[in-house]
Amino acid sequence: MILTDQEKAILEGKEGEARQQAMKMLVEYGTALGVDRLLDVDDVQFGFYCPYPPFYHGGRQFKDYEELFSYSSLGSYERLEIPKVKASRCINLGGKPEAGYLDYLGIDEPKVREGIQMTDQFIKDHGINNVRTCTPHLVGHLAIKGEHLVCGESSQVIMLNSVFGARVNCETAVLGGSAALVGKIPNSGLHLDENRRGTHLIKVDRIPSKPYQWDLLGYWIGKRVGIGVPVLEMDVPFITLDQHKSMGGLP
């Protein structure tokens, strides 16, 4: 893999241990994929996990969110000092309840409330937009045609590629954390022109009229196509964002 001088500097630790670990993970991932280089990423979307309850993290407990982020998003067993993200736009997809909702649910466990506050403060301090939803386009966080993103949420990945014309693979939260810290992503998959060409033509002659039918259509397409890029041919004047989301959430 060919790295720029800046990428080499980060890999050598000149911008701190956290960015070094993030770059190391991206380089190892890109090498495994056989890519030639890294891309600048415009937008990173991934979820932040609350420290409590500990079963989310195999029973492991953390002193603060830096230690949790080091472990869950950078693969480090040591606590690293986490700098602000480099990605020009970075959002939290994970929905975390407010105190009022915890009251409504009858959850009064102090550790849960402490964990939510810890998570929210970390997000705020590190330059991340806390949109708290896995469908950020519904709250105005839109993508631009042709830009490169990182995201791991199923329906959002399809929405970004197919509706907004952005370029994104279905990535993990681990990769999201690394990409956010260095603003890079491997040049692979649907980031490349040749991988975005249609592989299957799907002709839809009966347009869904009910919400669950859009779900079923997406499920059928995913089951039939498997790994591929379906192109839909259908005579429909308009599809709502909710219908897009339903169809994209089940393949």
JSON list of C-alpha atoms in Angstrom, two decimals, residues 87 136 141 149 172 183 213 218 225:
[
{"chain": "A", "resi": 87, "resn": "ALA", "atom": "CA", "xyz": [-13.18, 13.64, 9.74]},
{"chain": "A", "resi": 136, "resn": "PRO", "atom": "CA", "xyz": [-29.59, 10.72, 10.24]},
{"chain": "A", "resi": 141, "resn": "HIS", "atom": "CA", "xyz": [-27.69, 15.09, 8.07]},
{"chain": "A", "resi": 149, "resn": "LEU", "atom": "CA", "xyz": [-18.28, 7.99, 3.84]},
{"chain": "A", "resi": 172, "resn": "THR", "atom": "CA", "xyz": [-17.92, -1.86, 11.60]},
{"chain": "A", "resi": 183, "resn": "GLY", "atom": "CA", "xyz": [-10.01, 10.94, 8.33]},
{"chain": "A", "resi": 213, "resn": "GLN", "atom": "CA", "xyz": [-44.56, -4.81, 1.30]},
{"chain": "A", "resi": 218, "resn": "GLY", "atom": "CA", "xyz": [-36.06, -5.46, 0.01]},
{"chain": "A", "resi": 225, "resn": "VAL", "atom": "CA", "xyz": [-29.00, -11.08, -5.38]}
]
